[in-house]
Short mmCIF file of C-alpha atoms in Angstrom, two decimals:
data_model
loop_
_atom_site.label_atom_id
_atom_site.label_comp_id
_atom_site.label_asym_id
_atom_site.label_seq_id
_atom_site.Cartn_x
_atom_site.Cartn_y
_atom_site.Cartn_z
CA MET A 1 -51.02 -16.10 37.24
CA MET A 2 -52.65 -17.38 33.85
CA ILE A 3 -52.39 -20.74 34.42
CA ARG A 4 -54.88 -20.06 37.62
CA PHE A 5 -57.92 -18.49 35.76
CA PRO A 6 -59.77 -21.14 34.28
CA LEU A 7 -59.68 -23.21 37.92
CA LEU A 8 -60.60 -20.01 39.76
CA VAL A 9 -63.37 -18.81 37.18
CA LEU A 10 -64.97 -22.51 37.17
CA SER A 11 -64.33 -22.68 41.07
CA LEU A 12 -66.04 -19.02 41.66
CA THR A 13 -68.83 -20.08 39.51
CA ILE A 14 -69.48 -23.21 41.41
CA GLY A 15 -69.05 -21.74 44.48
CA ALA A 16 -71.58 -18.70 43.62
CA LEU A 17 -73.96 -20.62 42.11
CA ARG A 18 -73.98 -22.82 45.43
CA CYS A 19 -74.56 -19.11 47.44
CA ARG A 20 -76.87 -17.57 45.30
CA MET A 21 -79.40 -20.83 45.65
CA ALA A 22 -78.95 -21.38 49.57
CA LYS A 23 -79.25 -17.45 49.98
CA ALA A 24 -82.88 -17.75 51.10
CA GLU A 25 -82.77 -14.40 52.79
CA SER A 26 -80.15 -12.12 50.39
CA SER A 27 -79.03 -9.34 51.90
CA PRO A 28 -81.21 -5.90 51.09
CA ASP A 29 -78.55 -5.02 49.31
CA SER A 30 -78.72 -7.18 46.51
CA GLY A 31 -81.24 -5.67 44.23
CA LYS A 32 -81.82 -2.38 46.00
CA GLY A 33 -83.63 0.14 44.61
CA TYR A 34 -82.36 3.58 45.03
CA THR A 35 -84.69 6.84 46.71
CA LEU A 36 -84.34 10.32 47.54
CA ALA A 37 -83.81 8.60 51.74
CA SER A 38 -81.58 5.82 50.56
CA VAL A 39 -79.41 8.39 48.59
CA ARG A 40 -78.94 10.60 51.35
CA GLU A 41 -78.09 7.73 54.09
CA ALA A 42 -75.34 6.27 51.90
CA LEU A 43 -73.62 9.77 51.31
CA VAL A 44 -73.84 10.09 55.10
CA ARG A 45 -72.56 7.19 55.56
CA GLN A 46 -69.70 7.56 53.00
CA GLU A 47 -68.26 10.67 55.38
CA ASP A 48 -67.20 8.23 57.66
CA THR A 49 -65.53 6.40 55.22
CA ILE A 50 -63.63 9.58 53.92
CA ILE A 51 -62.48 10.92 57.34
CA TYR A 52 -61.19 7.59 58.37
CA GLY A 53 -59.40 7.55 55.42
CA LEU A 54 -58.02 10.92 56.29
CA ILE A 55 -56.86 10.49 59.49
CA GLU A 56 -54.81 7.23 58.03
CA ARG A 57 -52.84 9.23 55.38
CA ALA A 58 -52.10 11.90 57.72
CA LYS A 59 -50.09 8.91 60.17
CA PHE A 60 -47.66 9.20 57.19
CA PRO A 61 -45.59 12.29 56.55
CA SER A 62 -45.60 13.59 52.96
CA ASN A 63 -43.44 10.72 51.93
CA SER A 64 -42.12 12.90 48.51
CA HIS A 65 -40.37 10.28 46.83
CA THR A 66 -44.29 8.03 46.15
CA TYR A 67 -44.95 10.69 44.54
CA ASP A 68 -41.41 11.29 42.45
CA GLU A 69 -41.30 9.61 38.84
CA ASN A 70 -37.46 9.71 39.07
CA TYR A 71 -37.44 7.82 42.30
CA ALA A 72 -38.83 4.02 41.13
CA GLU A 73 -37.82 4.14 37.50
CA ILE A 74 -40.49 1.62 37.36
CA LYS A 75 -41.13 0.99 33.80
CA GLY A 76 -43.85 2.49 32.33
CA CYS A 77 -45.51 3.38 35.76
CA GLY A 78 -44.22 6.52 37.21
CA SER A 79 -44.17 7.18 40.10
CA LEU A 80 -44.88 4.92 42.81
CA VAL A 81 -48.15 5.89 43.66
CA GLU A 82 -49.01 5.26 40.41
CA PHE A 83 -47.33 1.68 39.89
CA VAL A 84 -49.60 1.03 43.24
CA VAL A 85 -52.73 2.21 41.90
CA MET A 86 -52.68 1.09 38.51
CA ASN A 87 -51.60 -2.72 39.51
CA THR A 88 -53.85 -3.04 42.68
CA GLU A 89 -57.04 -1.45 40.46
CA ALA A 90 -55.93 -4.08 37.23
CA LEU A 91 -56.08 -7.09 39.95
CA GLN A 92 -59.33 -5.63 41.12
CA ALA A 93 -60.92 -5.22 38.07
CA GLN A 94 -60.17 -9.13 38.26
CA ALA A 95 -61.59 -9.59 41.06
CA GLY A 96 -65.03 -8.05 39.73
CA ARG A 97 -65.02 -4.51 41.54
CA TYR A 98 -65.82 -2.22 38.40
CA LYS A 99 -68.87 -4.83 37.58
CA ASN A 100 -70.81 -2.28 40.20
CA PRO A 101 -71.71 0.87 38.66
CA GLU A 102 -70.80 2.66 41.81
CA GLU A 103 -67.11 1.67 41.08
CA ASN A 104 -64.86 4.05 38.43
CA PRO A 105 -61.11 2.90 38.22
CA PHE A 106 -58.17 5.49 38.31
CA PHE A 107 -56.34 4.18 35.04
CA PRO A 108 -59.74 2.70 32.83
CA GLU A 109 -57.28 2.01 29.91
CA ASN A 110 -56.05 -1.59 29.44
CA LEU A 111 -58.17 -2.60 32.38
CA PRO A 112 -58.29 -6.37 32.42
CA PRO A 113 -61.94 -7.68 32.43
CA SER A 114 -63.67 -9.43 35.34
CA VAL A 115 -63.14 -13.31 35.96
CA VAL A 116 -65.84 -14.04 38.87
CA PRO A 117 -69.24 -14.66 37.28
CA SER A 118 -71.55 -11.60 37.19
CA TYR A 119 -73.36 -10.42 39.84
CA PRO A 120 -77.15 -8.39 40.01
CA PHE A 121 -76.32 -5.37 40.51
CA THR A 122 -79.35 -2.98 40.44
CA GLU A 123 -79.60 -1.52 37.45
CA ILE A 124 -81.11 1.96 37.91
CA LEU A 125 -78.98 4.18 36.02
CA HIS A 126 -79.08 5.66 32.24
CA PRO A 127 -76.48 3.72 29.99
CA GLY A 128 -74.79 7.28 29.49
CA ALA A 129 -73.87 6.93 33.14
CA ALA A 130 -71.00 4.35 32.29
CA SER A 131 -69.09 6.83 30.53
CA ILE A 132 -68.49 9.50 33.20
CA ASN A 133 -65.67 9.33 35.25
CA ILE A 134 -64.20 12.43 36.14
CA ASN A 135 -61.21 10.83 37.92
CA LYS A 136 -58.88 12.40 36.52
CA SER A 137 -60.03 15.98 38.27
CA ILE A 138 -59.94 14.00 41.47
CA TRP A 139 -56.31 12.75 40.85
CA LYS A 140 -55.25 16.48 40.24
CA MET A 141 -56.96 17.51 43.37
CA TYR A 142 -56.06 15.17 45.57
CA PHE A 143 -52.16 15.09 45.26
CA GLN A 144 -51.48 18.92 44.13
CA GLU A 145 -54.56 20.50 46.76
CA LEU A 146 -55.42 18.01 49.33
CA LEU A 147 -51.96 16.25 50.23
CA PRO A 148 -50.18 19.26 50.97
CA LEU A 149 -52.78 20.25 53.50
CA LEU A 150 -53.32 16.65 55.01
CA ALA A 151 -49.87 15.48 55.53
CA THR A 152 -47.10 16.93 57.22
CA SER A 153 -42.89 17.28 55.42
CA GLY A 154 -41.18 13.97 56.12
CA ASP A 155 -39.83 11.03 55.31
CA ASP A 156 -40.48 7.60 56.48
CA GLY A 157 -39.24 5.02 53.92
CA ASN A 158 -43.00 3.75 54.30
CA TYR A 159 -43.54 4.76 50.54
CA ALA A 160 -45.86 1.33 49.65
CA GLN A 161 -48.08 1.59 53.14
CA THR A 162 -48.72 5.85 52.08
CA ALA A 163 -49.63 4.73 48.49
CA ALA A 164 -52.07 2.03 49.58
CA SER A 165 -53.27 4.81 51.97
CA ASP A 166 -53.74 7.19 49.34
CA LEU A 167 -55.49 4.62 46.92
CA SER A 168 -58.01 3.44 49.52
CA LEU A 169 -58.83 7.27 49.98
CA LEU A 170 -58.91 8.14 46.50
CA GLN A 171 -61.39 5.20 45.79
CA ALA A 172 -63.43 6.65 48.95
CA ILE A 173 -63.68 10.16 47.45
CA SER A 174 -63.73 9.19 43.84
CA ARG A 175 -67.16 6.53 45.27
CA ARG A 176 -68.64 10.03 46.72
CA ILE A 177 -68.57 12.04 43.95
CA HIS A 178 -69.40 9.41 41.41
CA TYR A 179 -72.85 8.94 43.51
CA GLY A 180 -73.67 11.90 41.65
CA LYS A 181 -75.50 9.71 39.05
CA PHE A 182 -77.64 7.97 41.39
CA VAL A 183 -78.17 11.14 43.20
CA ALA A 184 -79.44 12.64 39.69
CA GLU A 185 -81.38 9.46 38.83
CA VAL A 186 -83.42 9.70 41.96
CA LYS A 187 -83.85 13.55 41.70
CA PHE A 188 -84.43 12.90 38.11
CA ARG A 189 -87.30 10.16 39.10
CA ASP A 190 -88.82 12.33 41.85
CA ALA A 191 -89.77 15.01 40.11
CA PRO A 192 -88.68 14.63 35.23
CA GLN A 193 -90.99 17.57 34.45
CA ASP A 194 -88.27 19.71 36.18
CA TYR A 195 -85.61 18.47 34.74
CA GLU A 196 -86.44 17.47 30.96
CA PRO A 197 -86.48 20.85 29.69
CA LEU A 198 -83.38 22.44 30.60
CA ILE A 199 -82.00 18.76 29.76
CA ARG A 200 -83.36 19.16 26.35
CA ALA A 201 -82.21 22.99 26.37
CA LYS A 202 -78.46 21.83 27.35
CA ASP A 203 -78.86 24.29 30.05
CA ARG A 204 -76.30 23.30 32.34
CA GLU A 205 -76.42 26.85 34.70
CA GLY A 206 -79.91 26.25 35.23
CA LEU A 207 -79.39 22.26 35.77
CA MET A 208 -76.43 23.42 38.51
CA LYS A 209 -78.92 25.88 39.99
CA LEU A 210 -82.03 23.21 40.07
CA LEU A 211 -79.69 20.50 41.93
CA THR A 212 -78.41 23.74 44.36
CA PHE A 213 -79.11 23.63 47.75
CA THR A 214 -76.83 26.09 49.75
CA SER A 215 -78.48 24.66 53.42
CA VAL A 216 -78.03 21.58 52.88
CA GLU A 217 -74.18 21.59 51.81
CA GLU A 218 -73.86 24.01 54.63
CA GLU A 219 -75.21 21.00 56.69
CA VAL A 220 -73.27 18.42 55.14
CA ARG A 221 -70.25 20.48 55.44
CA LYS A 222 -70.92 21.16 59.23
CA ARG A 223 -71.72 17.52 60.03
CA VAL A 224 -68.14 16.87 58.43
CA GLU A 225 -66.25 19.07 60.16
CA LYS A 226 -68.06 17.78 63.47
CA LYS A 227 -67.05 13.99 62.34
CA ALA A 228 -63.65 14.91 61.58
CA THR A 229 -63.31 16.66 65.48
CA VAL A 230 -65.14 13.30 67.10
CA PHE A 231 -63.12 10.50 65.17
CA GLY A 232 -60.07 12.30 64.82
CA GLN A 233 -58.94 12.84 68.45
CA GLU A 234 -56.77 11.24 70.73
CA VAL A 235 -59.06 8.65 72.72
CA SER A 236 -57.78 8.12 76.15
CA LEU A 237 -58.64 6.81 79.40
CA ASN A 238 -57.65 9.86 81.36
CA SER A 239 -60.43 12.29 79.49
CA ASN A 240 -64.01 12.13 80.98
CA ASN A 241 -65.48 12.01 77.69
CA GLY A 242 -63.14 10.98 76.02
CA ASP A 243 -61.51 14.44 74.09
CA SER A 244 -58.30 14.82 75.45
CA GLY A 245 -57.78 17.96 72.97
CA LYS A 246 -54.85 16.41 70.83
CA ARG A 247 -55.85 15.80 67.34
CA LYS A 248 -54.81 13.08 64.89
CA PHE A 249 -55.24 15.90 61.95
CA ASP A 250 -56.99 19.17 61.36
CA PRO A 251 -60.65 18.88 61.28
CA SER A 252 -61.12 22.18 59.09
CA VAL A 253 -58.59 20.22 56.28
CA ALA A 254 -61.97 17.40 55.94
CA SER A 255 -64.61 20.34 55.65
CA GLN A 256 -62.67 22.19 53.28
CA LEU A 257 -62.52 18.88 51.04
CA TYR A 258 -66.08 19.11 50.88
CA GLN A 259 -66.64 22.59 50.68
CA LYS A 260 -64.28 23.01 47.85
CA TRP A 261 -64.23 19.66 46.09
CA VAL A 262 -66.31 17.03 46.93
CA ILE A 263 -69.66 18.53 46.88
CA PRO A 264 -68.85 20.74 43.87
CA LEU A 265 -67.34 17.61 41.83
CA THR A 266 -70.49 15.51 43.05
CA LYS A 267 -72.56 18.73 41.50
CA GLU A 268 -70.89 18.38 38.04
CA VAL A 269 -71.10 14.68 37.92
CA GLN A 270 -74.80 15.34 38.54
CA VAL A 271 -75.12 17.77 35.93
CA GLU A 272 -73.30 15.30 33.34
CA TYR A 273 -75.41 12.96 34.02
CA LEU A 274 -78.54 14.67 33.55
CA LEU A 275 -77.15 16.09 29.74
CA ARG A 276 -77.59 12.33 28.76
CA ARG A 277 -80.33 10.76 30.64
CA LEU A 278 -82.90 11.93 27.60
CA GLU A 279 -80.60 10.35 24.60
CA MET B 1 -53.81 27.66 65.94
CA MET B 2 -52.74 26.03 62.86
CA VAL B 3 -48.61 25.95 64.38
CA GLY B 4 -50.26 24.65 67.26
CA LEU B 5 -51.99 21.41 65.07
CA VAL B 6 -49.42 21.01 62.86
CA VAL B 7 -46.92 20.76 66.09
CA LEU B 8 -49.99 18.16 67.45
CA VAL B 9 -49.90 16.30 64.14
CA LEU B 10 -46.08 15.80 64.60
CA MET B 11 -45.90 14.50 67.83
CA LEU B 12 -48.51 12.16 66.94
CA ALA B 13 -46.58 10.94 63.26
CA CYS B 14 -43.68 9.91 66.42
CA CYS B 15 -44.92 6.22 65.07
CA ASN B 16 -42.93 7.31 61.76
CA GLU B 17 -39.75 9.59 63.15
CA VAL B 18 -38.34 6.57 65.39
CA ALA B 19 -38.26 4.19 62.05
CA LYS B 20 -35.00 6.68 62.42
CA ALA B 21 -34.31 6.98 65.91
CA GLU B 22 -33.91 3.60 68.75
CA TYR B 23 -37.48 2.39 69.73
CA THR B 24 -38.10 2.71 73.55
CA LEU B 25 -40.62 1.33 75.86
CA ASP B 26 -42.67 4.78 76.08
CA SER B 27 -42.49 5.13 72.08
CA ALA B 28 -43.46 1.82 71.44
CA ARG B 29 -46.62 2.06 73.39
CA GLU B 30 -47.28 5.13 72.10
CA CYS B 31 -46.99 3.47 68.82
CA LEU B 32 -49.28 0.16 69.82
CA ALA B 33 -51.66 3.02 70.89
CA ARG B 34 -52.09 4.66 67.64
CA GLN B 35 -52.27 1.38 65.85
CA GLU B 36 -55.22 0.52 68.10
CA ASP B 37 -57.23 3.24 65.94
CA THR B 38 -56.53 1.76 62.56
CA ILE B 39 -57.59 -1.50 63.57
CA ILE B 40 -61.13 -0.48 64.69
CA PHE B 41 -61.16 1.80 61.95
CA GLY B 42 -60.89 -1.32 60.19
CA LEU B 43 -63.44 -2.87 61.82
CA ILE B 44 -66.03 -0.21 61.08
CA GLU B 45 -64.68 -0.48 57.60
CA ARG B 46 -65.15 -4.38 57.04
CA GLY B 47 -68.20 -4.24 59.21
CA ARG B 48 -69.99 -2.13 56.75
CA LEU B 49 -69.55 -4.76 54.06
CA PRO B 50 -71.75 -8.08 54.78
CA PHE B 51 -70.22 -11.66 54.85
CA ASN B 52 -70.08 -11.22 51.06
CA ALA B 53 -69.42 -15.43 51.48
CA PRO B 54 -68.29 -15.87 47.72
CA THR B 55 -65.21 -13.76 48.30
CA TYR B 56 -64.01 -16.48 50.82
CA ASN B 57 -63.66 -18.85 48.31
CA TYR B 58 -60.32 -20.09 48.59
CA THR B 59 -58.90 -19.76 44.99
CA PHE B 60 -60.52 -16.20 44.71
CA LEU B 61 -59.01 -15.19 48.44
CA THR B 62 -55.80 -16.32 48.23
CA PHE B 63 -55.35 -15.12 44.28
CA LEU B 64 -56.45 -11.59 45.32
CA LEU B 65 -54.35 -11.01 48.69
CA ARG B 66 -51.62 -13.33 47.75
CA ASP B 67 -51.54 -10.41 44.52
CA SER B 68 -52.13 -7.81 46.41
CA GLU B 69 -48.62 -8.23 48.34
CA ALA B 70 -46.68 -8.73 45.80
CA ILE B 71 -47.42 -5.20 44.44
CA GLN B 72 -46.50 -3.78 48.19
CA ALA B 73 -43.75 -5.97 47.94
CA LYS B 74 -42.11 -4.33 44.57
CA ALA B 75 -43.02 -1.02 45.95
CA GLY B 76 -40.42 -2.09 49.46
CA ARG B 77 -43.57 -2.61 52.03
CA TYR B 78 -41.51 -5.67 53.09
CA THR B 79 -38.13 -4.17 53.69
CA ASN B 80 -39.63 -2.27 56.79
CA PRO B 81 -39.08 -5.04 59.66
CA GLU B 82 -42.64 -4.08 61.11
CA GLU B 83 -44.34 -5.82 58.01
CA ASN B 84 -45.11 -9.57 57.64
CA PRO B 85 -46.46 -10.84 54.31
CA PHE B 86 -49.14 -13.36 54.42
CA PHE B 87 -47.74 -14.80 51.84
CA PRO B 88 -44.33 -14.73 52.03
CA GLU B 89 -43.09 -17.76 49.70
CA ASN B 90 -42.21 -16.58 46.56
CA LEU B 91 -42.30 -12.51 47.30
CA PRO B 92 -40.91 -10.28 44.30
CA PRO B 93 -38.20 -8.25 45.54
CA SER B 94 -38.59 -4.86 46.05
CA VAL B 95 -37.67 -2.32 42.96
CA VAL B 96 -37.58 0.80 44.94
CA PRO B 97 -34.05 1.99 46.20
CA HIS B 98 -32.99 1.03 49.95
CA TYR B 99 -34.27 2.92 52.92
CA PRO B 100 -32.42 3.12 56.12
CA PHE B 101 -35.03 1.44 58.16
CA SER B 102 -33.92 1.39 61.77
CA GLU B 103 -31.79 -1.92 62.51
CA PHE B 104 -33.27 -1.94 66.02
CA LEU B 105 -33.99 -5.78 66.18
CA HIS B 106 -31.82 -8.69 66.20
CA PRO B 107 -31.35 -10.83 63.01
CA ALA B 108 -33.81 -13.68 63.78
CA ALA B 109 -36.75 -11.68 64.25
CA ALA B 110 -37.28 -11.75 60.60
CA LEU B 111 -37.98 -15.77 61.06
CA ILE B 112 -40.70 -15.16 63.23
CA ASN B 113 -43.93 -14.44 61.22
CA ILE B 114 -46.95 -15.83 63.09
CA ASN B 115 -49.69 -14.64 60.50
CA LYS B 116 -50.79 -18.16 59.88
CA ASP B 117 -52.41 -17.91 63.44
CA ILE B 118 -53.58 -14.79 62.29
CA TRP B 119 -55.01 -15.69 59.32
CA LYS B 120 -56.88 -18.68 61.10
CA LEU B 121 -58.29 -16.90 63.59
CA TYR B 122 -59.57 -13.48 61.41
CA PHE B 123 -61.91 -15.83 59.37
CA HIS B 124 -63.09 -18.33 61.57
CA GLU B 125 -63.56 -16.41 64.91
CA LEU B 126 -63.79 -12.54 64.35
CA LEU B 127 -65.44 -12.15 60.82
CA PRO B 128 -68.11 -14.63 62.38
CA MET B 129 -68.37 -12.41 65.62
CA PHE B 130 -69.29 -8.78 63.88
CA VAL B 131 -69.82 -9.06 59.72
CA ALA B 132 -73.86 -9.67 59.54
CA SER B 133 -74.72 -11.91 56.56
CA GLY B 134 -75.65 -11.24 53.53
CA ASP B 135 -74.47 -11.00 49.80
CA ASP B 136 -73.90 -7.37 47.91
CA GLY B 137 -71.72 -8.81 45.35
CA ASN B 138 -68.76 -6.19 46.12
CA TYR B 139 -66.20 -9.09 46.69
CA ALA B 140 -63.51 -7.29 45.86
CA GLN B 141 -63.49 -4.69 47.90
CA THR B 142 -64.90 -6.78 50.76
CA ALA B 143 -60.97 -8.68 49.81
CA ALA B 144 -59.71 -5.29 50.10
CA ALA B 145 -61.20 -4.96 53.20
CA ASP B 146 -60.07 -7.83 54.94
CA LEU B 147 -56.45 -7.39 53.78
CA SER B 148 -56.20 -3.85 55.33
CA LEU B 149 -57.52 -5.26 58.56
CA LEU B 150 -55.90 -8.16 58.65
CA GLN B 151 -52.34 -6.47 58.02
CA ALA B 152 -53.09 -3.51 60.61
CA ILE B 153 -53.72 -6.80 63.26
CA SER B 154 -50.28 -8.66 62.05
CA ARG B 155 -48.57 -5.58 62.27
CA ARG B 156 -49.79 -4.77 65.66
CA ILE B 157 -49.24 -8.15 66.86
CA HIS B 158 -45.46 -8.23 65.43
CA TYR B 159 -44.63 -5.59 67.20
CA GLY B 160 -44.29 -7.38 69.86
CA LYS B 161 -40.27 -7.79 68.49
CA PHE B 162 -39.84 -4.52 69.30
CA VAL B 163 -41.52 -4.32 72.57
CA ALA B 164 -39.28 -7.28 73.62
CA GLU B 165 -36.41 -5.70 72.60
CA ALA B 166 -36.95 -2.54 74.58
CA LYS B 167 -37.77 -4.26 77.46
CA PHE B 168 -34.37 -6.33 77.01
CA ARG B 169 -32.69 -3.52 76.58
CA GLU B 170 -33.81 -1.51 79.72
CA SER B 171 -33.15 -4.75 82.17
CA PRO B 172 -31.09 -8.08 80.36
CA GLN B 173 -29.97 -9.37 83.27
CA CYS B 174 -33.79 -10.43 84.21
CA TYR B 175 -34.08 -11.86 81.07
CA LYS B 176 -30.91 -13.75 80.49
CA PRO B 177 -31.22 -16.73 82.55
CA LEU B 178 -34.72 -17.30 81.76
CA ILE B 179 -33.32 -17.01 77.64
CA ARG B 180 -30.57 -19.56 78.59
CA ALA B 181 -32.91 -22.21 80.42
CA LYS B 182 -35.34 -21.83 77.38
CA ASP B 183 -38.37 -20.92 80.19
CA ARG B 184 -41.39 -20.04 78.39
CA GLU B 185 -43.35 -19.68 81.16
CA ALA B 186 -41.79 -17.60 83.18
CA LEU B 187 -40.60 -15.37 80.23
CA MET B 188 -44.44 -14.95 79.36
CA LYS B 189 -44.78 -13.98 83.23
CA LEU B 190 -42.24 -11.50 82.66
CA LEU B 191 -43.76 -10.31 79.86
CA THR B 192 -47.05 -9.60 81.30
CA SER B 193 -48.45 -7.07 83.02
CA GLU B 194 -51.97 -7.58 83.83
CA SER B 195 -52.64 -3.40 84.97
CA VAL B 196 -51.34 -2.42 81.05
CA GLU B 197 -53.13 -5.13 79.59
CA LYS B 198 -57.07 -4.51 81.57
CA MET B 199 -56.33 -0.54 80.63
CA VAL B 200 -55.88 -1.43 76.78
CA VAL B 201 -58.64 -3.21 76.78
CA LYS B 202 -60.18 -0.38 78.62
CA ARG B 203 -59.06 2.30 75.79
CA VAL B 204 -59.96 0.24 73.21
CA LYS B 205 -63.88 -0.42 73.88
CA LYS B 206 -63.90 3.63 74.82
CA LYS B 207 -62.31 4.29 70.77
CA ALA B 208 -64.60 2.01 69.84
CA MET B 209 -67.34 3.60 71.15
CA VAL B 210 -66.04 6.97 70.01
CA PHE B 211 -65.04 6.37 66.84
CA GLY B 212 -68.28 3.55 65.92
CA GLN B 213 -70.40 6.39 67.05
CA GLU B 214 -73.33 7.88 64.33
CA VAL B 215 -71.96 11.62 64.91
CA THR B 216 -75.11 14.00 63.77
CA LEU B 217 -75.45 17.15 64.26
CA ASP B 218 -78.22 16.79 66.46
CA ARG B 219 -77.32 17.05 70.50
CA ASP B 220 -75.75 13.63 71.16
CA VAL B 221 -78.21 10.99 72.09
CA LYS B 222 -77.47 8.34 75.20
CA GLY B 223 -78.22 4.62 74.21
CA LYS B 224 -76.84 4.67 70.80
CA LYS B 225 -75.80 2.28 68.11
CA TYR B 226 -72.32 1.68 67.63
CA LYS B 227 -70.95 0.95 63.97
CA VAL B 228 -69.24 -2.06 65.34
CA ASP B 229 -70.07 -3.42 68.68
CA PRO B 230 -67.19 -2.34 70.92
CA SER B 231 -67.47 -5.74 73.27
CA VAL B 232 -66.26 -7.02 70.04
CA VAL B 233 -63.02 -5.08 69.85
CA SER B 234 -62.14 -5.63 73.40
CA LEU B 235 -62.57 -9.31 73.12
CA LEU B 236 -60.58 -9.17 69.87
CA TYR B 237 -57.67 -7.63 72.01
CA GLN B 238 -58.30 -9.68 75.56
CA LYS B 239 -58.48 -13.45 73.24
CA TRP B 240 -55.84 -12.71 70.45
CA ILE B 241 -54.02 -9.44 70.46
CA ILE B 242 -52.81 -9.35 73.59
CA PRO B 243 -51.82 -13.08 73.74
CA LEU B 244 -50.59 -13.38 70.29
CA THR B 245 -48.58 -9.84 70.79
CA LYS B 246 -46.77 -11.43 73.85
CA ILE B 247 -46.40 -14.97 72.08
CA VAL B 248 -44.12 -12.86 69.41
CA GLU B 249 -42.42 -11.38 72.40
CA VAL B 250 -41.08 -14.84 73.74
CA GLU B 251 -40.52 -16.38 70.38
CA TYR B 252 -37.94 -13.43 69.65
CA LEU B 253 -36.29 -13.03 72.85
CA LEU B 254 -35.60 -16.60 73.17
CA ARG B 255 -33.90 -16.49 70.09
CA ARG B 256 -32.12 -12.89 71.51
CA LEU B 257 -29.04 -14.20 72.58
CA HIS B 258 -28.39 -16.19 69.15
#
C-alpha cells in the first residue's frame, strides 16, 4: 500500500486539476454559503439517511459476537466492530473524508493524513470547532441504548455486514449531531447581540435556553416518526396505498432516537461551539 | 403492540434465519423482495451526492474499494456464500472463527463471480443515469456510497445461485437433460417467468416512489418530486438486474451436475 501512494497522489493531483479547470458550472455545493434555511434543509435531508440506516441495521439480528472483544481476538482492536470502524476510518481519512468540517471520526487518534489534493470546503466555522468531537458519547449511546431497541435478538453469522451497517448509521447520526456547529454559527451570525453576553458569561444554561424551540423539536420528532413509518413499511403490489401494515422496524425507535439523543446532543454541540466562538 | 411489531420484525428477518435452514423458492423470493429496499435506499443515498468525478480516478477508486473489501474480508464477510467480492485476487483470509453458513449450494458456485460485468454496468450505464453533475469534494463518501450500492446489487444478482438451486431441487427432472446437453437457451427459457419479472419491475417502481418521496408533516400532495427517478429503478431491474441474475442461474445450473 505504501508503494502506491506517490503514484496515487500524482494521478489524483493531475485528475483533480483537470476536473477543476474543466468545471465551468460547478455544483452549487462547492463554496456554498450556509444559511438558516440551508442548514434546516440539510438537517431534514439527514433524517432520511438516518432512517434508511436504522432500517438496514434492523435487517440483521443483534449478532452480539460483533461486539464481543473476546470473539475475534484481533490485536489492538478489541471487538470486530471496533476493527471495522477503526480501519475503515483510516482508509477514508487517507481518501480525504475528514478534511470536510462536517465529518468527525470516532477514532481520531493516529488517523493517517489525507493523500488527496485539498478541496476548498467552505470555511464558515470558527477554528475552535475542530476540537469539538462528542463521538465517544454517541458511540456509547448507540451500542448501549439504541441497538437494544432496534435489533431483535439472534445470530446469523453476518458480523462484518452488521459492523459495516453500524458504521454507516453511526456516521449518519454523528454527522447530524455535529452539524450543530453549523447551526450555532448561522444562529450566531443572525443575532450576535443575543449570544455575545451569554458567551462572555459562560452561561451554558442561558445559551441552551436560547437555542431551544420546543415546538420545532416536536415537529422534528413527529416528522421523523412519520418518515420511519413511510420508509419502514412493507410495500407490495397488493395494497392500494402501498401500506400493507407490516413494518421493517418500530417507527417509535426513530422518534425516540431523535427526542432522547439526537436533538439534545446537537444542542450540546451548539453550546460547546458557542462557548468558544469569541476566542 | 410491541409484541406484534417484534413478531413482524422477526418474520422479516427471515432472510437471515434461513442462513441456518434450507433455502426454498418462497424464502428466496422473499429475500429478493427485501433486497429491493436495500438497493433503492442505496440509489437514494448515492443520488444525494453529485457525480464527483475525481472519485473515479481509477487508482483512487480501486485503492479505496479494494482496501475496504480487505477489511471486510478479514472480518469474515466473504465466508458467507451470499457475498462475492469485486477484488477477489489476494483477498486476506478471515480472522474470525468459522461460522456454519448453510451449505446449500453445489461447490462450483464459488467459482461464479460476475462482478466485473456489474462494475462495468454500474459506472458506465447506471451512474450517469441518476446522478447530477457537479463536485462537492466528498470523494471518500461518494466511493463509500458506491461500494454499498455495488454490494447490494451484486448480492441480489448472485442470489441467482440460490434461486437456481431451489428451482433445481424442486424439479430436477426438468433441468437435468438441459444441463447435460449444455443447452443455455433452453435453460434460460425454463428459468424465465415473464409475469413474475413484470411484477418485480412494477414493484420496484412503486417502492422507489414510496421510499424516495419527500415526507413532510403537511398533507401529502400528488405530483411530487422523488429523490431518485422511479423509472431509473425499474430500468435498472429490467435491463440489468433481472437478466444478470438469470445469467448467474444458468451458469450455476451448467455446473450443477459436476
